[in-house]
Amino acid sequence: DTEVTQTPKHLVMGMTNKKSLKCEQHMGHRAMYWYKQKAKKPPELMFVYSYEKLSINESVPSRFSPECPNSSLLNLHLHALQPEDSALYLCASSQEPTGINQPQHFGDGTRLSIL
Amino acid sequence: DAKTTQPTSMDCAEGRAANLPCNHSTISGNEYVYWYRQIHSQGPQYIIHGLKNNETNEMASLIITEDRKSSTLILPHATLRDTAVYYCIAAGSGNTGKLIFGQGTTLQVKP
């Protein structure tokens, strides 16, 4: 069982739709992350939030818009996505954002398909 | 963060120890070695991490060479449920929290 919960588990959307992915953790972690994983490839970091502030954006296109409303929640707002954005989107959290001795805990992801 | 190199795939007989190697010859002094695994259709699962000393937990053991240029993850009694992609990551420089995943090793545990 994972302590990081992601919803929905699956999402199919058209290129003109607007949708949001949600991630929740109740471990008191102060860092949260979004990763993208294409089929048969390793996860790639997209965004890092540290104490509810965006600290790292790995040059992600603006059609992906992250939001951290509070320390337990992380959203990823999607708009005007392209078929190549179809992937597994993973959320993770860690106790502190700058501690190098801090394992990240992952959710099971949202599998996104763009039609 | 230092680059890591792992074999693409490995097989292991059920009940035997699985020894997964990782090369991280450019690791810096403050970078930890992390191991994660990803079972099909699930998110990555943290296994173990270490800096210099060998580490052991309920899942695995991590052996780091004295020069820290390589490490080995040991699953002492592999089961079919250990079939997964195993990622070795050297992380921690700059204290950014970034994890850079390599291609990993696909471990197939066979009956």
XYZ file of N, CA and C in Angstrom:
678
model
N 0.842 -1.210 0.000
C 0.000 0.000 0.000
C 0.872 1.253 0.000
N 0.480 2.240 -0.782
C 1.265 3.440 -0.874
C 0.666 4.502 0.036
N 1.540 5.350 0.618
C 1.075 6.423 1.484
C 0.870 7.705 0.708
N 1.172 7.687 -0.556
C 0.921 8.805 -1.445
C -0.205 8.366 -2.378
N -1.299 9.104 -2.335
C -2.501 8.722 -3.079
C -2.681 9.628 -4.276
N -2.843 9.025 -5.437
C -3.048 9.798 -6.654
C -4.404 9.468 -7.260
N -5.096 10.510 -7.705
C -6.379 10.327 -8.395
C -6.444 11.243 -9.605
N -7.123 10.813 -10.673
C -7.651 9.463 -10.867
C -6.531 8.484 -11.210
N -6.812 7.217 -11.246
C -5.810 6.220 -11.654
C -5.634 6.212 -13.168
N -6.695 6.473 -13.869
C -6.663 6.531 -15.328
C -7.424 7.771 -15.779
N -6.947 8.388 -16.856
C -7.624 9.553 -17.398
C -7.439 9.569 -18.910
N -8.554 9.707 -19.615
C -8.526 9.862 -21.054
C -9.104 11.240 -21.360
N -8.401 12.020 -22.132
C -8.878 13.361 -22.439
C -8.526 13.759 -23.858
N -9.334 14.669 -24.391
C -9.061 15.199 -25.703
C -8.080 16.354 -25.610
N -7.561 16.744 -26.747
C -6.519 17.780 -26.769
C -7.037 19.157 -26.368
N -8.356 19.344 -26.403
C -8.885 20.655 -26.022
C -9.421 20.686 -24.597
N -9.381 19.547 -23.932
C -9.946 19.479 -22.577
C -9.020 20.116 -21.540
N -9.640 20.448 -20.407
C -8.880 20.842 -19.227
C -9.196 19.846 -18.120
N -8.162 19.293 -17.520
C -8.346 18.342 -16.436
C -7.253 18.577 -15.396
N -7.431 17.946 -14.238
C -6.428 18.059 -13.177
C -6.108 16.693 -12.587
N -4.849 16.497 -12.255
C -4.414 15.328 -11.505
C -4.205 15.764 -10.059
N -4.524 14.840 -9.150
C -4.435 15.172 -7.738
C -3.522 14.199 -7.014
N -2.782 14.723 -6.048
C -1.872 13.910 -5.238
C -2.022 14.337 -3.788
N -2.066 13.372 -2.889
C -2.265 13.668 -1.476
C -1.359 12.798 -0.626
N -0.762 13.417 0.401
C 0.024 12.651 1.372
C -0.239 13.205 2.765
N -0.270 12.318 3.743
C -0.533 12.723 5.124
C 0.593 12.258 6.028
N 1.821 12.317 5.494
C 2.994 11.924 6.274
C 3.705 13.133 6.850
N 3.166 14.334 6.631
C 3.817 15.543 7.121
C 5.032 15.947 6.308
N 5.123 15.391 5.101
C 6.270 15.717 4.250
C 6.148 17.132 3.710
N 7.290 17.816 3.564
C 7.275 19.224 3.127
C 7.792 19.401 1.709
N 8.157 18.338 1.055
C 8.558 18.392 -0.351
C 7.679 17.451 -1.150
N 7.234 17.931 -2.311
C 6.416 17.092 -3.185
C 6.891 17.252 -4.623
N 6.720 16.210 -5.415
C 7.330 16.125 -6.743
C 6.333 15.581 -7.759
N 6.466 16.054 -9.001
C 5.787 15.433 -10.128
C 6.838 14.863 -11.080
N 6.598 13.616 -11.503
C 7.434 12.949 -12.508
C 6.534 12.494 -13.654
N 7.146 12.388 -14.822
C 6.476 11.838 -15.998
C 7.230 10.594 -16.427
N 6.493 9.534 -16.755
C 7.133 8.299 -17.199
C 6.478 7.784 -18.459
N 7.232 7.782 -19.544
C 6.767 7.191 -20.790
C 6.975 5.680 -20.721
N 6.261 4.967 -21.586
C 6.318 3.511 -21.578
C 7.751 3.007 -21.771
N 8.156 2.082 -20.920
C 9.464 1.429 -20.975
C 10.634 2.392 -20.791
N 10.370 3.542 -20.169
C 11.415 4.515 -19.875
C 11.425 4.808 -18.378
N 12.516 5.351 -17.855
C 12.530 5.707 -16.429
C 11.738 6.978 -16.166
N 11.332 7.201 -14.923
C 10.647 8.461 -14.588
C 11.568 9.661 -14.805
N 10.935 10.769 -15.232
C 11.667 12.021 -15.423
C 11.030 13.102 -14.558
N 11.863 13.819 -13.818
C 11.366 14.862 -12.939
C 10.762 16.007 -13.748
N 9.607 16.501 -13.251
C 8.982 17.678 -13.880
C 9.085 18.889 -12.945
N 8.551 18.743 -11.736
C 8.469 19.854 -10.794
C 8.821 19.381 -9.384
N 9.372 20.345 -8.600
C 9.597 20.114 -7.170
C 8.961 21.262 -6.400
N 8.190 20.924 -5.376
C 7.643 21.906 -4.448
C 8.300 21.723 -3.090
N 8.741 22.852 -2.555
C 9.405 22.865 -1.263
C 8.646 23.817 -0.352
N 8.103 23.299 0.730
C 7.288 24.116 1.642
C 6.237 24.905 0.864
N 5.547 24.203 -0.028
C 4.420 24.725 -0.805
C 4.829 25.763 -1.846
N 6.099 25.941 -2.072
C 6.564 26.864 -3.113
C 7.286 26.068 -4.197
N 7.064 26.476 -5.451
C 7.722 25.812 -6.565
C 9.218 26.123 -6.512
N 10.041 25.096 -6.424
C 11.484 25.314 -6.343
C 12.213 24.857 -7.605
N 11.659 23.892 -8.302
C 12.297 23.413 -9.531
C 11.221 23.182 -10.595
N 11.464 23.725 -11.774
C 10.660 23.445 -12.969
C 11.661 22.992 -14.022
N 11.563 21.725 -14.414
C 12.525 21.171 -15.368
C 12.135 21.526 -16.802
N 11.948 22.819 -17.057
C 11.621 23.298 -18.411
C 10.393 22.589 -18.981
N 9.381 22.451 -18.151
C 8.157 21.769 -18.561
C 7.272 22.751 -19.337
N 6.650 22.316 -20.443
C 5.769 23.219 -21.205
C 4.643 23.773 -20.346
N 4.201 24.977 -20.682
C 3.209 25.673 -19.852
C 1.833 25.018 -19.886
N 1.620 24.055 -20.762
C 0.339 23.349 -20.765
C 0.199 22.456 -19.523
N 1.296 22.280 -18.799
C 1.281 21.627 -17.487
C 1.459 22.712 -16.423
N 0.495 22.806 -15.513
C 0.549 23.858 -14.504
C 0.400 23.234 -13.119
N 1.467 23.226 -12.320
C 1.370 22.631 -10.988
C 0.808 23.623 -9.974
N 0.262 23.052 -8.920
C -0.269 23.871 -7.830
C -0.149 23.101 -6.533
N 0.226 23.793 -5.472
C 0.337 23.159 -4.157
C -0.509 23.953 -3.166
N -1.804 23.633 -3.031
C -2.703 24.436 -2.191
C -2.366 24.385 -0.700
N -1.830 23.267 -0.248
C -1.382 23.155 1.138
C -0.330 22.060 1.217
N 0.190 21.829 2.388
C 1.342 20.929 2.515
C 1.013 19.476 2.211
N -0.276 19.138 2.152
C -0.650 17.737 1.911
C -1.083 17.458 0.487
N -1.336 18.513 -0.274
C -1.938 18.360 -1.594
C -1.055 18.915 -2.695
N -1.065 18.215 -3.808
C -0.358 18.683 -4.993
C -1.233 18.390 -6.197
N -1.456 19.406 -7.007
C -2.261 19.229 -8.214
C -1.408 19.470 -9.448
N -1.823 18.855 -10.541
C -1.212 19.148 -11.835
C -2.343 19.432 -12.809
N -2.447 20.704 -13.214
C -3.520 21.122 -14.112
C -3.043 20.945 -15.558
N -3.928 20.375 -16.367
C -3.585 20.018 -17.737
C -4.481 20.780 -18.704
N -3.892 21.342 -19.735
C -4.680 22.097 -20.717
C -4.010 22.017 -22.069
N -4.800 21.703 -23.074
C -4.316 21.674 -24.461
C -3.127 20.729 -24.624
N -3.262 19.539 -24.080
C -2.171 18.570 -24.180
C -2.084 17.962 -25.572
N -0.940 17.405 -25.865
C -0.655 16.770 -27.138
C -0.630 15.255 -26.970
N -0.824 14.509 -28.033
C -0.776 13.043 -27.914
C 0.520 12.534 -27.281
N 1.626 13.219 -27.518
C 2.908 12.766 -26.950
C 2.987 12.959 -25.439
N 1.995 13.641 -24.866
C 1.949 13.795 -23.409
C 1.332 12.588 -22.720
N 0.864 11.642 -23.501
C 0.330 10.408 -22.915
C 1.455 9.698 -22.166
N 1.221 9.402 -20.894
C 2.275 8.844 -20.045
C 1.688 8.510 -18.678
N 2.525 7.935 -17.842
C 2.187 7.739 -16.422
C 2.745 8.935 -15.659
N 1.880 9.628 -14.904
C 2.317 10.767 -14.125
C 2.380 10.357 -12.658
N 3.581 10.500 -12.110
C 3.854 10.030 -10.760
C 4.055 11.202 -9.825
N 3.516 11.071 -8.640
C 3.712 12.047 -7.576
C 4.571 11.396 -6.497
N 5.416 12.182 -5.864
C 6.237 11.676 -4.765
C 6.338 12.742 -3.685
N 6.718 12.300 -2.498
C 6.950 13.258 -1.413
C 8.147 12.809 -0.600
N 8.776 13.760 0.080
C 9.855 13.449 1.012
C 9.756 14.393 2.201
N 10.389 13.973 3.287
C 10.218 14.694 4.540
C 10.680 16.145 4.446
N 11.870 16.324 3.894
C 12.416 17.664 3.746
C 12.899 17.823 2.312
N 12.827 19.010 1.764
C 13.216 19.177 0.362
C 14.716 19.242 0.127
N 15.467 19.644 1.100
C 16.878 19.835 0.833
C 17.758 18.792 1.507
N 17.166 17.941 2.276
C 17.964 16.924 2.928
C 18.367 15.843 1.958
N 19.633 15.558 1.861
C 20.066 14.555 0.909
C 19.848 13.159 1.446
N 19.553 13.047 2.707
C 19.304 11.757 3.328
C 17.808 11.530 3.445
N 17.071 11.841 2.377
C 15.621 11.837 2.414
C 15.051 11.005 1.279
N 14.629 9.762 1.563
C 13.998 8.976 0.502
C 12.692 9.610 0.040
N 12.377 9.431 -1.207
C 11.090 9.866 -1.733
C 10.132 8.684 -1.749
N 8.874 8.993 -1.443
C 7.817 7.986 -1.456
C 6.875 8.307 -2.608
N 6.643 7.312 -3.439
C 5.881 7.525 -4.663
C 4.464 6.978 -4.551
N 3.547 7.653 -5.266
C 2.243 7.080 -5.507
C 2.306 6.138 -6.697
N 1.167 5.516 -7.015
C 1.126 4.575 -8.131
C 0.801 5.242 -9.466
N 0.606 6.549 -9.443
C 0.508 7.280 -10.687
C -0.886 7.387 -11.274
N -0.995 8.332 -12.207
C -2.188 8.471 -13.057
C -1.757 8.157 -14.470
N -2.429 7.189 -15.076
C -2.110 6.850 -16.473
C -2.973 7.722 -17.369
N -2.320 8.611 -18.101
C -3.004 9.609 -18.922
C -2.907 9.256 -20.398
N -4.043 9.304 -21.065
C -4.080 9.081 -22.513
C -4.718 10.291 -23.167
N -4.037 10.827 -24.177
C -4.533 11.993 -24.906
C -5.002 11.525 -26.280
N -6.271 11.815 -26.566
C -6.826 11.380 -27.854
C -6.665 12.469 -28.913
N 24.259 15.582 -10.167
C 24.269 14.244 -9.581
C 25.051 13.292 -10.487
N 25.722 12.353 -9.854
C 26.558 11.438 -10.612
C 25.727 10.493 -11.469
N 26.304 10.118 -12.618
C 25.651 9.138 -13.483
C 25.898 7.743 -12.928
N 24.927 6.859 -13.091
C 25.092 5.467 -12.668
C 24.951 4.551 -13.869
N 25.608 3.407 -13.804
C 25.542 2.405 -14.870
C 25.142 1.069 -14.264
N 24.115 0.460 -14.863
C 23.621 -0.820 -14.385
C 23.447 -1.773 -15.568
N 23.561 -3.088 -15.324
C 23.248 -4.028 -16.419
C 21.779 -3.891 -16.793
N 21.489 -4.119 -18.052
C 20.126 -3.956 -18.544
C 19.178 -4.971 -17.930
N 19.638 -6.207 -17.804
C 18.754 -7.246 -17.274
C 19.559 -8.320 -16.554
N 18.865 -8.997 -15.636
C 19.453 -10.111 -14.892
C 18.362 -11.115 -14.570
N 18.774 -12.373 -14.454
C 17.875 -13.430 -13.999
C 18.348 -13.947 -12.652
N 17.395 -14.440 -11.866
C 17.733 -15.014 -10.574
C 16.743 -16.141 -10.289
N 17.247 -17.229 -9.715
C 16.363 -18.331 -9.349
C 15.656 -18.000 -8.041
N 14.389 -18.367 -7.974
C 13.612 -18.139 -6.761
C 14.284 -18.801 -5.562
N 14.361 -18.046 -4.453
C 14.978 -18.562 -3.246
C 16.465 -18.277 -3.139
N 17.072 -17.920 -4.239
C 18.488 -17.571 -4.226
C 18.667 -16.075 -4.002
N 19.896 -15.703 -3.646
C 20.187 -14.284 -3.477
C 20.317 -13.609 -4.839
N 19.756 -12.414 -4.946
C 19.920 -11.600 -6.155
C 20.906 -10.491 -5.826
N 21.959 -10.413 -6.627
C 22.987 -9.391 -6.422
C 22.976 -8.451 -7.606
N 22.549 -7.223 -7.396
C 22.415 -6.257 -8.482
C 23.527 -5.215 -8.364
N 24.405 -5.152 -9.379
C 25.522 -4.205 -9.296
C 25.164 -2.833 -9.857
N 25.913 -1.836 -9.413
C 25.753 -0.474 -9.909
C 27.106 0.226 -9.875
N 27.426 0.862 -10.980
C 28.668 1.628 -11.055
C 28.353 3.109 -10.962
N 29.042 3.806 -10.078
C 28.855 5.259 -9.929
C 30.215 5.881 -9.677
N 31.085 5.765 -10.673
C 32.495 6.133 -10.497
C 32.710 7.630 -10.288
N 31.732 8.472 -10.667
C 31.911 9.925 -10.516
C 31.148 10.479 -9.313
N 30.752 9.625 -8.416
C 29.962 10.061 -7.262
C 30.767 11.039 -6.419
N 30.101 12.081 -5.927
C 30.782 13.055 -5.087
C 30.595 12.701 -3.618
N 31.383 13.378 -2.778
C 31.453 12.993 -1.383
C 30.164 13.075 -0.603
N 29.254 13.951 -1.023
C 28.018 14.112 -0.257
C 26.817 13.456 -0.921
N 27.051 12.694 -1.966
C 25.947 12.016 -2.644
C 25.688 10.652 -2.041
N 24.423 10.379 -1.806
C 24.000 9.082 -1.324
C 23.709 8.166 -2.511
N 23.807 6.885 -2.271
C 23.370 5.884 -3.251
C 21.993 5.396 -2.817
N 21.022 5.589 -3.687
C 19.653 5.158 -3.438
C 19.300 3.998 -4.370
N 18.492 3.098 -3.860
C 17.923 2.045 -4.686
C 16.398 2.095 -4.584
N 15.778 2.080 -5.745
C 14.331 1.981 -5.862
C 14.026 0.821 -6.799
N 12.820 0.317 -6.697
C 12.371 -0.651 -7.681
C 10.963 -0.297 -8.125
N 10.632 -0.733 -9.332
C 9.322 -0.462 -9.874
C 8.746 -1.749 -10.438
N 7.731 -2.208 -9.768
C 6.997 -3.381 -10.234
C 5.977 -2.895 -11.247
N 5.715 -3.727 -12.225
C 4.848 -3.343 -13.337
C 3.546 -2.703 -12.856
N 3.239 -1.539 -13.464
C 1.999 -0.818 -13.205
C 1.931 -0.181 -11.813
N 3.054 -0.100 -11.128
C 3.077 0.578 -9.836
C 4.094 1.717 -9.868
N 4.045 2.589 -8.852
C 5.059 3.618 -8.731
C 6.345 3.054 -8.163
N 7.447 3.757 -8.330
C 8.711 3.297 -7.743
C 8.585 3.151 -6.231
N 9.256 2.106 -5.735
C 9.246 1.819 -4.301
C 10.650 1.989 -3.754
N 10.788 2.769 -2.719
C 12.090 2.953 -2.076
C 12.524 1.649 -1.435
N 13.809 1.288 -1.627
C 14.325 0.073 -1.016
C 15.298 0.402 0.106
N 16.358 1.145 -0.232
C 17.425 1.361 0.741
C 18.328 2.468 0.229
N 19.081 3.117 1.100
C 20.089 4.058 0.653
C 21.249 4.069 1.643
N 22.382 4.587 1.167
C 23.559 4.643 2.020
C 24.555 5.659 1.505
N 25.494 6.034 2.374
C 26.521 6.992 2.014
C 27.890 6.313 1.881
N 28.332 5.693 2.972
C 29.641 5.037 2.969
C 29.551 3.610 3.498
N 28.808 3.472 4.571
C 28.759 2.175 5.239
C 27.744 1.265 4.577
N 27.935 -0.022 4.761
C 26.944 -0.979 4.293
C 25.670 -0.805 5.124
N 24.548 -1.030 4.489
C 23.269 -0.854 5.147
C 22.410 -2.098 4.931
N 21.563 -2.365 5.907
C 20.628 -3.500 5.793
C 19.294 -3.084 6.384
N 18.225 -3.464 5.708
C 16.894 -3.307 6.279
C 16.101 -4.570 5.987
N 14.806 -4.505 6.217
C 13.987 -5.710 6.087
C 13.845 -6.164 4.633
N 14.163 -5.295 3.704
C 14.014 -5.658 2.295
C 15.308 -6.150 1.677
N 16.427 -5.492 2.011
C 17.654 -5.739 1.265
C 18.876 -5.288 2.048
N 20.040 -5.606 1.454
C 21.315 -5.092 1.961
C 21.986 -4.300 0.855
N 22.706 -3.270 1.249
C 23.446 -2.430 0.312
C 24.915 -2.482 0.696
N 25.722 -2.917 -0.253
C 27.162 -2.985 -0.041
C 27.801 -1.918 -0.913
N 28.516 -0.980 -0.302
C 29.188 0.101 -1.024
C 30.683 -0.120 -0.902
N 31.391 -0.073 -2.020
C 32.833 -0.283 -1.983
C 33.509 0.863 -1.232
N 34.705 0.596 -0.760
C 35.398 1.577 0.065
C 35.647 2.881 -0.686
N 35.935 2.788 -1.991
C 36.158 4.001 -2.779
C 34.848 4.634 -3.252
N 33.730 3.998 -2.934
C 32.377 4.484 -3.247
C 32.087 4.544 -4.743
N 32.880 3.913 -5.555
C 32.647 3.975 -7.001
C 31.652 2.938 -7.494
N 31.296 2.012 -6.655
C 30.294 1.031 -7.054
C 29.576 0.498 -5.821
N 28.437 -0.128 -6.073
C 27.676 -0.707 -4.972
C 26.916 -1.930 -5.493
N 26.423 -2.723 -4.555
C 25.637 -3.912 -4.892
C 24.428 -3.971 -3.978
N 23.276 -4.136 -4.579
C 22.049 -4.373 -3.823
C 21.857 -5.876 -3.736
N 21.614 -6.354 -2.531
C 21.428 -7.790 -2.341
C 20.026 -8.062 -1.801
N 19.266 -8.847 -2.563
C 17.989 -9.378 -2.082
C 18.291 -10.796 -1.617
N 18.259 -11.083 -0.326
C 18.831 -12.338 0.187
C 18.114 -13.607 -0.279
N 16.804 -13.557 -0.409
C 16.047 -14.742 -0.849
C 14.979 -14.259 -1.824
N 15.340 -14.178 -3.081
C 14.445 -13.594 -4.083
C 13.175 -14.419 -4.247
N 12.055 -13.735 -4.384
C 10.781 -14.387 -4.682
C 10.261 -13.862 -6.013
N 9.233 -14.505 -6.533
C 8.675 -14.084 -7.814
C 8.187 -12.644 -7.746
N 7.766 -12.203 -6.538
C 7.276 -10.832 -6.386
C 8.382 -9.793 -6.440
N 9.628 -10.241 -6.441
C 10.747 -9.310 -6.570
C 11.065 -8.993 -8.030
N 10.367 -9.610 -8.960
C 10.542 -9.296 -10.376
C 10.130 -7.848 -10.602
N 11.076 -7.024 -11.094
C 10.838 -5.589 -11.194
C 12.013 -4.941 -11.919
N 11.891 -3.643 -12.187
C 13.020 -2.841 -12.644
C 13.638 -2.178 -11.417
N 14.944 -2.365 -11.257
C 15.659 -1.829 -10.100
C 16.525 -0.645 -10.544
N 16.340 0.477 -9.869
C 17.063 1.688 -10.210
C 18.065 2.032 -9.109
N 19.279 2.289 -9.539
C 20.329 2.774 -8.650
C 20.528 4.257 -8.975
N 20.504 5.105 -7.974
C 20.576 6.547 -8.195
C 21.575 7.146 -7.209
N 22.459 7.970 -7.734
C 23.359 8.743 -6.872
C 22.777 10.142 -6.779
N 22.439 10.560 -5.572
C 21.709 11.820 -5.437
C 22.122 12.555 -4.179
N 21.925 13.866 -4.237
C 22.122 14.660 -3.048
C 22.961 15.889 -3.245
N 23.716 15.957 -4.332
C 24.546 17.148 -4.502
C 23.641 18.345 -4.791
N 23.955 19.461 -4.179
C 23.133 20.650 -4.371
C 21.905 20.663 -3.492
N 21.654 19.566 -2.799
C 20.513 19.505 -1.870
C 19.215 19.948 -2.530
N 18.970 19.524 -3.744
C 17.759 19.947 -4.442
C 16.623 18.956 -4.301
N 16.921 17.768 -3.852
C 15.888 16.744 -3.794
C 15.662 16.048 -5.121
N 16.441 16.397 -6.130
C 16.234 15.784 -7.446
C 16.703 14.343 -7.467
N 15.899 13.491 -8.089
C 16.306 12.124 -8.376
C 16.375 11.987 -9.888
N 17.511 11.562 -10.398
C 17.651 11.337 -11.832
C 17.757 9.843 -12.037
N 16.693 9.273 -12.618
C 16.637 7.828 -12.835
C 17.392 7.463 -14.110
N 18.211 6.416 -14.043
C 18.807 5.819 -15.231
C 17.869 4.767 -15.782
N 18.407 3.910 -16.645
C 17.569 2.908 -17.309
C 17.239 1.725 -16.393
N 18.036 1.525 -15.357
C 17.743 0.468 -14.399
C 18.066 -0.931 -14.902
N 17.933 -1.888 -13.995
C 18.118 -3.308 -14.296
C 16.783 -4.020 -14.147
N 16.383 -4.725 -15.194
C 15.184 -5.555 -15.097
C 15.572 -6.897 -14.506
N 15.106 -7.166 -13.306
C 15.382 -8.435 -12.642
C 14.199 -9.367 -12.849
N 14.492 -10.527 -13.412
C 13.471 -11.556 -13.597
C 13.781 -12.691 -12.633
N 12.890 -12.929 -11.688
C 13.054 -14.052 -10.770
C 12.277 -15.223 -11.337
N 12.965 -16.347 -11.504
C 12.356 -17.511 -12.165
C 12.154 -18.649 -11.177
N 11.050 -19.384 -11.370
C 10.774 -20.503 -10.444
C 11.807 -21.621 -10.592
